[in-house]
JSON list of C-alpha atoms in Angstrom, two decimals:
[
{"chain": "A", "resi": 1, "resn": "MET", "atom": "CA", "xyz": [-27.25, -63.29, 44.32]},
{"chain": "A", "resi": 2, "resn": "ILE", "atom": "CA", "xyz": [-24.21, -65.31, 43.98]},
{"chain": "A", "resi": 3, "resn": "PRO", "atom": "CA", "xyz": [-24.53, -68.76, 46.79]},
{"chain": "A", "resi": 4, "resn": "ALA", "atom": "CA", "xyz": [-21.62, -69.26, 49.44]},
{"chain": "A", "resi": 5, "resn": "PHE", "atom": "CA", "xyz": [-19.10, -71.82, 48.51]},
{"chain": "A", "resi": 6, "resn": "PRO", "atom": "CA", "xyz": [-19.75, -74.97, 50.22]},
{"chain": "A", "resi": 7, "resn": "PRO", "atom": "CA", "xyz": [-17.30, -75.31, 53.42]},
{"chain": "A", "resi": 8, "resn": "TYR", "atom": "CA", "xyz": [-14.15, -76.66, 53.26]},
{"chain": "A", "resi": 9, "resn": "PRO", "atom": "CA", "xyz": [-12.98, -79.76, 53.70]},
{"chain": "A", "resi": 10, "resn": "ASP", "atom": "CA", "xyz": [-16.87, -80.88, 54.89]},
{"chain": "A", "resi": 11, "resn": "GLN", "atom": "CA", "xyz": [-18.12, -80.75, 50.84]},
{"chain": "A", "resi": 12, "resn": "ASP", "atom": "CA", "xyz": [-16.39, -81.61, 47.62]},
{"chain": "A", "resi": 13, "resn": "ILE", "atom": "CA", "xyz": [-16.40, -79.49, 44.24]},
{"chain": "A", "resi": 14, "resn": "PRO", "atom": "CA", "xyz": [-17.26, -81.38, 41.80]},
{"chain": "A", "resi": 15, "resn": "TYR", "atom": "CA", "xyz": [-14.83, -81.61, 38.59]},
{"chain": "A", "resi": 16, "resn": "PHE", "atom": "CA", "xyz": [-13.78, -82.74, 35.62]},
{"chain": "A", "resi": 17, "resn": "VAL", "atom": "CA", "xyz": [-10.94, -82.79, 32.92]},
{"chain": "A", "resi": 18, "resn": "GLN", "atom": "CA", "xyz": [-11.07, -83.15, 29.04]},
{"chain": "A", "resi": 19, "resn": "THR", "atom": "CA", "xyz": [-8.49, -81.87, 26.00]},
{"chain": "A", "resi": 20, "resn": "SER", "atom": "CA", "xyz": [-9.63, -79.24, 24.21]},
{"chain": "A", "resi": 21, "resn": "GLY", "atom": "CA", "xyz": [-11.29, -80.65, 20.80]},
{"chain": "A", "resi": 22, "resn": "THR", "atom": "CA", "xyz": [-12.83, -83.52, 22.57]},
{"chain": "A", "resi": 23, "resn": "TYR", "atom": "CA", "xyz": [-15.90, -82.09, 24.07]},
{"chain": "A", "resi": 24, "resn": "ASP", "atom": "CA", "xyz": [-19.08, -80.05, 22.81]},
{"chain": "A", "resi": 25, "resn": "THR", "atom": "CA", "xyz": [-19.74, -77.10, 26.07]},
{"chain": "A", "resi": 26, "resn": "ASP", "atom": "CA", "xyz": [-23.33, -77.18, 24.86]},
{"chain": "A", "resi": 27, "resn": "ASP", "atom": "CA", "xyz": [-23.59, -81.02, 26.17]},
{"chain": "A", "resi": 28, "resn": "TRP", "atom": "CA", "xyz": [-24.94, -81.03, 30.07]},
{"chain": "A", "resi": 29, "resn": "GLY", "atom": "CA", "xyz": [-24.91, -84.87, 29.27]},
{"chain": "A", "resi": 30, "resn": "ASP", "atom": "CA", "xyz": [-20.94, -85.14, 30.61]},
{"chain": "A", "resi": 31, "resn": "LEU", "atom": "CA", "xyz": [-22.14, -83.18, 33.56]},
{"chain": "A", "resi": 32, "resn": "GLU", "atom": "CA", "xyz": [-24.59, -85.89, 34.61]},
{"chain": "A", "resi": 33, "resn": "ARG", "atom": "CA", "xyz": [-22.04, -88.53, 33.92]},
{"chain": "A", "resi": 34, "resn": "HIS", "atom": "CA", "xyz": [-19.83, -86.59, 36.48]},
{"chain": "A", "resi": 35, "resn": "GLY", "atom": "CA", "xyz": [-22.27, -86.71, 38.78]},
{"chain": "A", "resi": 36, "resn": "ILE", "atom": "CA", "xyz": [-22.77, -82.93, 38.79]},
{"chain": "A", "resi": 37, "resn": "ASP", "atom": "CA", "xyz": [-26.23, -81.10, 39.37]},
{"chain": "A", "resi": 38, "resn": "PRO", "atom": "CA", "xyz": [-25.94, -77.96, 37.26]},
{"chain": "A", "resi": 39, "resn": "ALA", "atom": "CA", "xyz": [-28.48, -75.74, 39.73]},
{"chain": "A", "resi": 40, "resn": "ARG", "atom": "CA", "xyz": [-27.37, -77.03, 42.39]},
{"chain": "A", "resi": 41, "resn": "ASP", "atom": "CA", "xyz": [-23.55, -77.27, 42.95]},
{"chain": "A", "resi": 42, "resn": "TRP", "atom": "CA", "xyz": [-20.70, -75.58, 42.71]},
{"chain": "A", "resi": 43, "resn": "TRP", "atom": "CA", "xyz": [-18.23, -77.19, 40.16]},
{"chain": "A", "resi": 44, "resn": "CYS", "atom": "CA", "xyz": [-15.03, -76.78, 37.89]},
{"chain": "A", "resi": 45, "resn": "GLU", "atom": "CA", "xyz": [-14.51, -77.67, 34.21]},
{"chain": "A", "resi": 46, "resn": "ALA", "atom": "CA", "xyz": [-10.75, -77.46, 32.83]},
{"chain": "A", "resi": 47, "resn": "VAL", "atom": "CA", "xyz": [-9.65, -77.82, 29.38]},
{"chain": "A", "resi": 48, "resn": "LEU", "atom": "CA", "xyz": [-6.29, -78.96, 28.34]},
{"chain": "A", "resi": 49, "resn": "ARG", "atom": "CA", "xyz": [-5.22, -76.73, 25.23]},
{"chain": "A", "resi": 50, "resn": "THR", "atom": "CA", "xyz": [-2.26, -78.59, 24.30]},
{"chain": "A", "resi": 51, "resn": "ARG", "atom": "CA", "xyz": [-2.01, -75.90, 21.19]},
{"chain": "A", "resi": 52, "resn": "ARG", "atom": "CA", "xyz": [-1.39, -73.74, 24.03]},
{"chain": "A", "resi": 53, "resn": "SER", "atom": "CA", "xyz": [0.70, -75.98, 26.70]},
{"chain": "A", "resi": 54, "resn": "ASP", "atom": "CA", "xyz": [-2.13, -74.56, 28.82]},
{"chain": "A", "resi": 55, "resn": "ALA", "atom": "CA", "xyz": [-5.11, -74.92, 30.57]},
{"chain": "A", "resi": 56, "resn": "ILE", "atom": "CA", "xyz": [-8.82, -73.32, 31.46]},
{"chain": "A", "resi": 57, "resn": "ALA", "atom": "CA", "xyz": [-10.47, -74.32, 34.15]},
{"chain": "A", "resi": 58, "resn": "SER", "atom": "CA", "xyz": [-13.71, -72.72, 34.75]},
{"chain": "A", "resi": 59, "resn": "LEU", "atom": "CA", "xyz": [-15.61, -72.18, 38.03]},
{"chain": "A", "resi": 60, "resn": "TYR", "atom": "CA", "xyz": [-19.35, -71.85, 37.89]},
{"chain": "A", "resi": 61, "resn": "PRO", "atom": "CA", "xyz": [-22.01, -71.52, 40.88]},
{"chain": "A", "resi": 62, "resn": "PRO", "atom": "CA", "xyz": [-25.19, -73.32, 41.28]},
{"chain": "A", "resi": 63, "resn": "GLY", "atom": "CA", "xyz": [-27.26, -71.83, 38.19]},
{"chain": "A", "resi": 64, "resn": "ALA", "atom": "CA", "xyz": [-25.04, -70.79, 35.75]},
{"chain": "A", "resi": 65, "resn": "SER", "atom": "CA", "xyz": [-25.18, -71.26, 32.36]},
{"chain": "A", "resi": 66, "resn": "ARG", "atom": "CA", "xyz": [-22.39, -72.95, 30.80]},
{"chain": "A", "resi": 67, "resn": "HIS", "atom": "CA", "xyz": [-21.54, -70.07, 29.09]},
{"chain": "A", "resi": 68, "resn": "GLN", "atom": "CA", "xyz": [-21.36, -68.31, 32.21]},
{"chain": "A", "resi": 69, "resn": "PRO", "atom": "CA", "xyz": [-18.38, -69.07, 34.81]},
{"chain": "A", "resi": 70, "resn": "LEU", "atom": "CA", "xyz": [-17.74, -66.99, 37.65]},
{"chain": "A", "resi": 71, "resn": "VAL", "atom": "CA", "xyz": [-13.99, -67.55, 36.96]},
{"chain": "A", "resi": 72, "resn": "ASP", "atom": "CA", "xyz": [-11.76, -68.61, 34.04]},
{"chain": "A", "resi": 73, "resn": "PHE", "atom": "CA", "xyz": [-8.33, -69.78, 36.13]},
{"chain": "A", "resi": 74, "resn": "ILE", "atom": "CA", "xyz": [-5.60, -70.49, 33.02]},
{"chain": "A", "resi": 75, "resn": "LEU", "atom": "CA", "xyz": [-2.05, -71.93, 33.42]},
{"chain": "A", "resi": 76, "resn": "GLY", "atom": "CA", "xyz": [0.54, -73.54, 32.04]},
{"chain": "A", "resi": 77, "resn": "ALA", "atom": "CA", "xyz": [-0.22, -77.68, 31.73]},
{"chain": "A", "resi": 78, "resn": "GLU", "atom": "CA", "xyz": [1.40, -80.47, 29.20]},
{"chain": "A", "resi": 79, "resn": "ASP", "atom": "CA", "xyz": [-0.57, -83.04, 30.15]},
{"chain": "A", "resi": 80, "resn": "LEU", "atom": "CA", "xyz": [-4.12, -83.86, 31.75]},
{"chain": "A", "resi": 81, "resn": "TYR", "atom": "CA", "xyz": [-2.63, -84.42, 35.66]},
{"chain": "A", "resi": 82, "resn": "GLU", "atom": "CA", "xyz": [-1.66, -81.04, 35.26]},
{"chain": "A", "resi": 83, "resn": "ALA", "atom": "CA", "xyz": [-4.79, -79.55, 34.36]},
{"chain": "A", "resi": 84, "resn": "GLU", "atom": "CA", "xyz": [-6.27, -81.86, 36.99]},
{"chain": "A", "resi": 85, "resn": "ALA", "atom": "CA", "xyz": [-4.09, -79.37, 39.37]},
{"chain": "A", "resi": 86, "resn": "VAL", "atom": "CA", "xyz": [-4.89, -76.01, 37.78]},
{"chain": "A", "resi": 87, "resn": "ALA", "atom": "CA", "xyz": [-8.55, -77.12, 38.34]},
{"chain": "A", "resi": 88, "resn": "HIS", "atom": "CA", "xyz": [-8.07, -77.66, 41.82]},
{"chain": "A", "resi": 89, "resn": "ARG", "atom": "CA", "xyz": [-6.26, -73.72, 41.82]},
{"chain": "A", "resi": 90, "resn": "ALA", "atom": "CA", "xyz": [-9.09, -72.37, 40.30]},
{"chain": "A", "resi": 91, "resn": "ILE", "atom": "CA", "xyz": [-11.27, -74.01, 42.82]},
{"chain": "A", "resi": 92, "resn": "ARG", "atom": "CA", "xyz": [-8.90, -72.31, 45.15]},
{"chain": "A", "resi": 93, "resn": "VAL", "atom": "CA", "xyz": [-9.07, -68.74, 44.02]},
{"chain": "A", "resi": 94, "resn": "GLY", "atom": "CA", "xyz": [-12.94, -69.08, 43.12]},
{"chain": "A", "resi": 95, "resn": "ARG", "atom": "CA", "xyz": [-13.52, -69.89, 46.93]},
{"chain": "A", "resi": 96, "resn": "SER", "atom": "CA", "xyz": [-11.15, -66.09, 47.97]},
{"chain": "A", "resi": 97, "resn": "ILE", "atom": "CA", "xyz": [-13.45, -64.67, 45.25]},
{"chain": "A", "resi": 98, "resn": "ALA", "atom": "CA", "xyz": [-16.98, -65.75, 46.27]},
{"chain": "A", "resi": 99, "resn": "ALA", "atom": "CA", "xyz": [-15.66, -64.63, 50.09]},
{"chain": "A", "resi": 100, "resn": "LEU", "atom": "CA", "xyz": [-14.63, -61.30, 48.41]},
{"chain": "A", "resi": 101, "resn": "LEU", "atom": "CA", "xyz": [-18.01, -60.71, 47.05]},
{"chain": "A", "resi": 102, "resn": "ALA", "atom": "CA", "xyz": [-19.64, -60.71, 50.02]},
{"chain": "A", "resi": 103, "resn": "ASP", "atom": "CA", "xyz": [-17.11, -59.09, 52.29]},
{"chain": "A", "resi": 104, "resn": "GLN", "atom": "CA", "xyz": [-14.11, -57.16, 50.19]},
{"chain": "A", "resi": 105, "resn": "SER", "atom": "CA", "xyz": [-12.56, -56.56, 53.06]},
{"chain": "A", "resi": 106, "resn": "ASP", "atom": "CA", "xyz": [-12.13, -60.29, 53.98]},
{"chain": "A", "resi": 107, "resn": "ALA", "atom": "CA", "xyz": [-8.60, -60.16, 54.54]},
{"chain": "A", "resi": 108, "resn": "ALA", "atom": "CA", "xyz": [-8.31, -64.30, 54.55]},
{"chain": "A", "resi": 109, "resn": "ALA", "atom": "CA", "xyz": [-9.82, -64.49, 51.61]},
{"chain": "A", "resi": 110, "resn": "TRP", "atom": "CA", "xyz": [-7.20, -62.03, 49.90]},
{"chain": "A", "resi": 111, "resn": "GLN", "atom": "CA", "xyz": [-4.41, -63.90, 52.33]},
{"chain": "A", "resi": 112, "resn": "SER", "atom": "CA", "xyz": [-4.94, -67.12, 50.14]},
{"chain": "A", "resi": 113, "resn": "LEU", "atom": "CA", "xyz": [-4.80, -65.74, 46.99]},
{"chain": "A", "resi": 114, "resn": "LYS", "atom": "CA", "xyz": [-1.09, -65.31, 47.03]},
{"chain": "A", "resi": 115, "resn": "GLY", "atom": "CA", "xyz": [1.30, -67.56, 46.24]},
{"chain": "A", "resi": 116, "resn": "LEU", "atom": "CA", "xyz": [-1.01, -68.92, 42.90]},
{"chain": "A", "resi": 117, "resn": "GLY", "atom": "CA", "xyz": [0.92, -67.61, 40.33]},
{"chain": "A", "resi": 118, "resn": "LEU", "atom": "CA", "xyz": [-1.46, -64.61, 39.55]},
{"chain": "A", "resi": 119, "resn": "PRO", "atom": "CA", "xyz": [-0.67, -61.63, 37.47]},
{"chain": "A", "resi": 120, "resn": "PRO", "atom": "CA", "xyz": [0.71, -58.42, 39.29]},
{"chain": "A", "resi": 121, "resn": "GLY", "atom": "CA", "xyz": [-2.13, -56.09, 39.58]},
{"chain": "A", "resi": 122, "resn": "HIS", "atom": "CA", "xyz": [-5.01, -58.83, 40.48]},
{"chain": "A", "resi": 123, "resn": "THR", "atom": "CA", "xyz": [-5.70, -57.15, 43.40]},
{"chain": "A", "resi": 124, "resn": "GLU", "atom": "CA", "xyz": [-6.69, -53.71, 41.38]},
{"chain": "A", "resi": 125, "resn": "SER", "atom": "CA", "xyz": [-8.61, -56.45, 38.69]},
{"chain": "A", "resi": 126, "resn": "ILE", "atom": "CA", "xyz": [-10.43, -58.59, 40.92]},
{"chain": "A", "resi": 127, "resn": "LYS", "atom": "CA", "xyz": [-11.64, -55.13, 43.10]},
{"chain": "A", "resi": 128, "resn": "SER", "atom": "CA", "xyz": [-12.81, -53.44, 39.56]},
{"chain": "A", "resi": 129, "resn": "TRP", "atom": "CA", "xyz": [-14.62, -56.83, 38.23]},
{"chain": "A", "resi": 130, "resn": "ILE", "atom": "CA", "xyz": [-16.82, -57.00, 41.98]},
{"chain": "A", "resi": 131, "resn": "ARG", "atom": "CA", "xyz": [-17.42, -53.65, 41.61]},
{"chain": "A", "resi": 132, "resn": "ALA", "atom": "CA", "xyz": [-18.68, -54.26, 38.32]},
{"chain": "A", "resi": 133, "resn": "VAL", "atom": "CA", "xyz": [-20.70, -57.71, 39.99]},
{"chain": "A", "resi": 134, "resn": "GLU", "atom": "CA", "xyz": [-22.58, -55.03, 42.08]},
{"chain": "A", "resi": 135, "resn": "GLU", "atom": "CA", "xyz": [-23.36, -52.43, 40.35]},
{"chain": "A", "resi": 136, "resn": "LEU", "atom": "CA", "xyz": [-24.96, -55.35, 37.57]},
{"chain": "A", "resi": 137, "resn": "GLY", "atom": "CA", "xyz": [-27.24, -56.43, 40.40]},
{"chain": "A", "resi": 138, "resn": "HIS", "atom": "CA", "xyz": [-25.00, -59.58, 41.02]},
{"chain": "A", "resi": 139, "resn": "ARG", "atom": "CA", "xyz": [-24.84, -60.65, 37.25]},
{"chain": "A", "resi": 140, "resn": "TRP", "atom": "CA", "xyz": [-21.44, -61.21, 35.86]},
{"chain": "A", "resi": 141, "resn": "GLU", "atom": "CA", "xyz": [-19.04, -61.52, 32.76]},
{"chain": "A", "resi": 142, "resn": "PRO", "atom": "CA", "xyz": [-16.29, -64.22, 33.87]},
{"chain": "A", "resi": 143, "resn": "LEU", "atom": "CA", "xyz": [-13.55, -63.03, 36.09]},
{"chain": "A", "resi": 144, "resn": "VAL", "atom": "CA", "xyz": [-10.51, -64.31, 33.80]},
{"chain": "A", "resi": 145, "resn": "LEU", "atom": "CA", "xyz": [-7.26, -64.54, 35.41]},
{"chain": "A", "resi": 146, "resn": "GLU", "atom": "CA", "xyz": [-4.10, -65.61, 33.70]},
{"chain": "A", "resi": 147, "resn": "ALA", "atom": "CA", "xyz": [-1.43, -67.10, 35.91]},
{"chain": "A", "resi": 148, "resn": "SER", "atom": "CA", "xyz": [2.38, -67.19, 35.35]},
{"chain": "A", "resi": 149, "resn": "GLY", "atom": "CA", "xyz": [3.93, -70.27, 35.52]},
{"chain": "A", "resi": 150, "resn": "TRP", "atom": "CA", "xyz": [2.79, -74.19, 35.55]},
{"chain": "A", "resi": 151, "resn": "ALA", "atom": "CA", "xyz": [0.66, -76.16, 37.44]},
{"chain": "A", "resi": 152, "resn": "GLY", "atom": "CA", "xyz": [1.59, -77.55, 40.56]},
{"chain": "A", "resi": 153, "resn": "GLU", "atom": "CA", "xyz": [0.96, -81.26, 41.83]},
{"chain": "A", "resi": 154, "resn": "MET", "atom": "CA", "xyz": [-1.13, -82.39, 44.51]},
{"chain": "A", "resi": 155, "resn": "TRP", "atom": "CA", "xyz": [-0.36, -85.12, 46.44]},
{"chain": "A", "resi": 156, "resn": "THR", "atom": "CA", "xyz": [-2.35, -87.30, 48.67]},
{"chain": "A", "resi": 157, "resn": "VAL", "atom": "CA", "xyz": [-1.15, -88.13, 52.21]},
{"chain": "A", "resi": 158, "resn": "SER", "atom": "CA", "xyz": [0.12, -91.49, 51.13]},
{"chain": "A", "resi": 159, "resn": "MET", "atom": "CA", "xyz": [2.20, -89.85, 48.67]},
{"chain": "A", "resi": 160, "resn": "ILE", "atom": "CA", "xyz": [3.94, -87.56, 51.09]},
{"chain": "A", "resi": 161, "resn": "ALA", "atom": "CA", "xyz": [4.52, -90.05, 53.13]},
{"chain": "A", "resi": 162, "resn": "ASP", "atom": "CA", "xyz": [6.76, -92.15, 50.76]},
{"chain": "A", "resi": 163, "resn": "PHE", "atom": "CA", "xyz": [8.18, -88.75, 50.06]},
{"chain": "A", "resi": 164, "resn": "LEU", "atom": "CA", "xyz": [9.48, -88.62, 53.46]},
{"chain": "A", "resi": 165, "resn": "GLY", "atom": "CA", "xyz": [10.98, -91.88, 53.79]},
{"chain": "A", "resi": 166, "resn": "TYR", "atom": "CA", "xyz": [8.26, -93.00, 55.78]},
{"chain": "A", "resi": 167, "resn": "GLU", "atom": "CA", "xyz": [7.57, -96.69, 56.03]},
{"chain": "A", "resi": 168, "resn": "GLY", "atom": "CA", "xyz": [5.31, -99.94, 57.34]},
{"chain": "A", "resi": 169, "resn": "ALA", "atom": "CA", "xyz": [1.31, -99.40, 58.90]},
{"chain": "A", "resi": 170, "resn": "SER", "atom": "CA", "xyz": [2.25, -96.26, 60.45]},
{"chain": "A", "resi": 171, "resn": "ALA", "atom": "CA", "xyz": [3.56, -94.16, 57.73]},
{"chain": "A", "resi": 172, "resn": "THR", "atom": "CA", "xyz": [0.24, -91.86, 56.67]},
{"chain": "A", "resi": 173, "resn": "ASN", "atom": "CA", "xyz": [-0.32, -91.11, 60.24]},
{"chain": "A", "resi": 174, "resn": "SER", "atom": "CA", "xyz": [3.45, -89.99, 60.70]},
{"chain": "A", "resi": 175, "resn": "ALA", "atom": "CA", "xyz": [2.90, -88.20, 57.65]},
{"chain": "A", "resi": 176, "resn": "ARG", "atom": "CA", "xyz": [-0.19, -86.48, 58.85]},
{"chain": "A", "resi": 177, "resn": "VAL", "atom": "CA", "xyz": [1.79, -85.66, 62.17]},
{"chain": "A", "resi": 178, "resn": "TRP", "atom": "CA", "xyz": [4.46, -84.24, 60.11]},
{"chain": "A", "resi": 179, "resn": "LEU", "atom": "CA", "xyz": [1.92, -81.46, 57.95]},
{"chain": "A", "resi": 180, "resn": "SER", "atom": "CA", "xyz": [0.28, -80.41, 61.50]},
{"chain": "A", "resi": 181, "resn": "ARG", "atom": "CA", "xyz": [3.77, -79.60, 63.04]},
{"chain": "A", "resi": 182, "resn": "LYS", "atom": "CA", "xyz": [4.83, -77.75, 59.27]},
{"chain": "A", "resi": 183, "resn": "GLY", "atom": "CA", "xyz": [1.25, -75.92, 59.61]},
{"chain": "A", "resi": 184, "resn": "LEU", "atom": "CA", "xyz": [0.27, -77.40, 56.16]},
{"chain": "A", "resi": 185, "resn": "LYS", "atom": "CA", "xyz": [-3.56, -77.89, 55.56]},
{"chain": "A", "resi": 186, "resn": "PRO", "atom": "CA", "xyz": [-5.08, -79.70, 52.65]},
{"chain": "A", "resi": 187, "resn": "GLN", "atom": "CA", "xyz": [-5.60, -77.32, 49.34]},
{"chain": "A", "resi": 188, "resn": "GLY", "atom": "CA", "xyz": [-8.22, -79.65, 47.52]},
{"chain": "A", "resi": 189, "resn": "ARG", "atom": "CA", "xyz": [-10.19, -83.11, 48.11]},
{"chain": "A", "resi": 190, "resn": "GLN", "atom": "CA", "xyz": [-10.61, -86.16, 45.23]},
{"chain": "A", "resi": 191, "resn": "THR", "atom": "CA", "xyz": [-13.71, -86.79, 43.92]},
{"chain": "A", "resi": 192, "resn": "GLY", "atom": "CA", "xyz": [-16.21, -89.00, 45.16]},
{"chain": "A", "resi": 193, "resn": "ARG", "atom": "CA", "xyz": [-17.36, -90.97, 48.82]},
{"chain": "A", "resi": 194, "resn": "ARG", "atom": "CA", "xyz": [-13.50, -92.14, 49.22]},
{"chain": "A", "resi": 195, "resn": "GLY", "atom": "CA", "xyz": [-11.49, -89.13, 47.67]},
{"chain": "A", "resi": 196, "resn": "GLN", "atom": "CA", "xyz": [-8.82, -88.34, 49.69]},
{"chain": "A", "resi": 197, "resn": "THR", "atom": "CA", "xyz": [-7.83, -85.19, 50.72]},
{"chain": "A", "resi": 198, "resn": "GLU", "atom": "CA", "xyz": [-4.75, -83.08, 48.64]},
{"chain": "A", "resi": 199, "resn": "TYR", "atom": "CA", "xyz": [-1.83, -80.66, 49.44]},
{"chain": "A", "resi": 200, "resn": "ASP", "atom": "CA", "xyz": [-0.04, -78.89, 47.21]},
{"chain": "A", "resi": 201, "resn": "ALA", "atom": "CA", "xyz": [3.42, -80.90, 46.39]},
{"chain": "A", "resi": 202, "resn": "GLU", "atom": "CA", "xyz": [5.83, -77.56, 45.76]},
{"chain": "A", "resi": 203, "resn": "LEU", "atom": "CA", "xyz": [4.62, -76.44, 49.91]},
{"chain": "A", "resi": 204, "resn": "ILE", "atom": "CA", "xyz": [5.50, -79.98, 50.70]},
{"chain": "A", "resi": 205, "resn": "ARG", "atom": "CA", "xyz": [9.14, -79.79, 48.92]},
{"chain": "A", "resi": 206, "resn": "GLN", "atom": "CA", "xyz": [10.04, -76.44, 50.56]},
{"chain": "A", "resi": 207, "resn": "ALA", "atom": "CA", "xyz": [8.85, -77.50, 53.75]},
{"chain": "A", "resi": 208, "resn": "LYS", "atom": "CA", "xyz": [10.91, -80.78, 53.38]},
{"chain": "A", "resi": 209, "resn": "GLU", "atom": "CA", "xyz": [13.72, -78.48, 52.55]},
{"chain": "A", "resi": 210, "resn": "ALA", "atom": "CA", "xyz": [13.61, -76.70, 55.05]},
{"chain": "A", "resi": 211, "resn": "SER", "atom": "CA", "xyz": [14.30, -79.09, 57.55]},
{"chain": "A", "resi": 212, "resn": "PRO", "atom": "CA", "xyz": [16.37, -82.02, 56.33]},
{"chain": "A", "resi": 213, "resn": "GLY", "atom": "CA", "xyz": [15.73, -85.48, 57.12]},
{"chain": "A", "resi": 214, "resn": "LYS", "atom": "CA", "xyz": [14.71, -88.91, 55.62]},
{"chain": "A", "resi": 215, "resn": "GLY", "atom": "CA", "xyz": [13.34, -88.58, 52.22]},
{"chain": "A", "resi": 216, "resn": "ARG", "atom": "CA", "xyz": [13.64, -89.88, 48.62]},
{"chain": "A", "resi": 217, "resn": "HIS", "atom": "CA", "xyz": [17.31, -88.76, 47.92]},
{"chain": "A", "resi": 218, "resn": "GLY", "atom": "CA", "xyz": [18.95, -89.34, 44.92]},
{"chain": "A", "resi": 219, "resn": "ALA", "atom": "CA", "xyz": [16.32, -89.28, 42.42]},
{"chain": "A", "resi": 220, "resn": "GLN", "atom": "CA", "xyz": [15.86, -86.79, 39.60]},
{"chain": "A", "resi": 221, "resn": "ARG", "atom": "CA", "xyz": [12.76, -84.72, 39.47]},
{"chain": "A", "resi": 222, "resn": "LYS", "atom": "CA", "xyz": [11.93, -83.13, 36.22]},
{"chain": "A", "resi": 223, "resn": "ARG", "atom": "CA", "xyz": [8.56, -80.33, 37.08]},
{"chain": "A", "resi": 224, "resn": "GLY", "atom": "CA", "xyz": [8.37, -82.03, 40.15]},
{"chain": "A", "resi": 225, "resn": "ARG", "atom": "CA", "xyz": [8.11, -85.48, 39.37]},
{"chain": "A", "resi": 226, "resn": "PHE", "atom": "CA", "xyz": [10.17, -88.70, 40.50]},
{"chain": "A", "resi": 227, "resn": "GLN", "atom": "CA", "xyz": [12.01, -89.36, 37.11]},
{"chain": "A", "resi": 228, "resn": "SER", "atom": "CA", "xyz": [12.99, -93.47, 37.33]}
]
């Protein structure tokens, strides 16, 4: 039986990012260096594949072998920063998949998969995969999902405050109030005890454009990032 996903946002899913050709998939020492116990933790590994201009993020449940991720999520990426965003999105996908393994009728889980760039027909592919997992007694082959587009940025509250033009000691509090009013929820969390919650930058931009006001005007952006 696949263990339940940790509650969100109370517990992090540890992850790390590497470049293809710089790691050994048979070496478990890198997991220990990142504070991951594969027998106990859900965890995610994202590999930037520079020749393909994408990243593949593999999400593992506790006890899975290194060659048996639950989900392989593929999305366009050009650098390690974007590969990290792919890891965040894979964790979001994995949370929904874990919920659907427990209850295929979980409407919230299906809803959360929308807007992640999954290919047309992904619903039927996921349902078929879940049936196969159940028939195999909760053994599985990885669910491979190749999304369209590119990895989105993840912003902390302080980054959002800067984007919205808030300044001073109350800037982050003002940003939190704005996020609450817009109904925007965290989509990830940085690793470590002091890791900050992170929000989908594209959703922030969309909400800002829908309600013009103070912000960082005039700067040109390339793939969502401000350029000097």
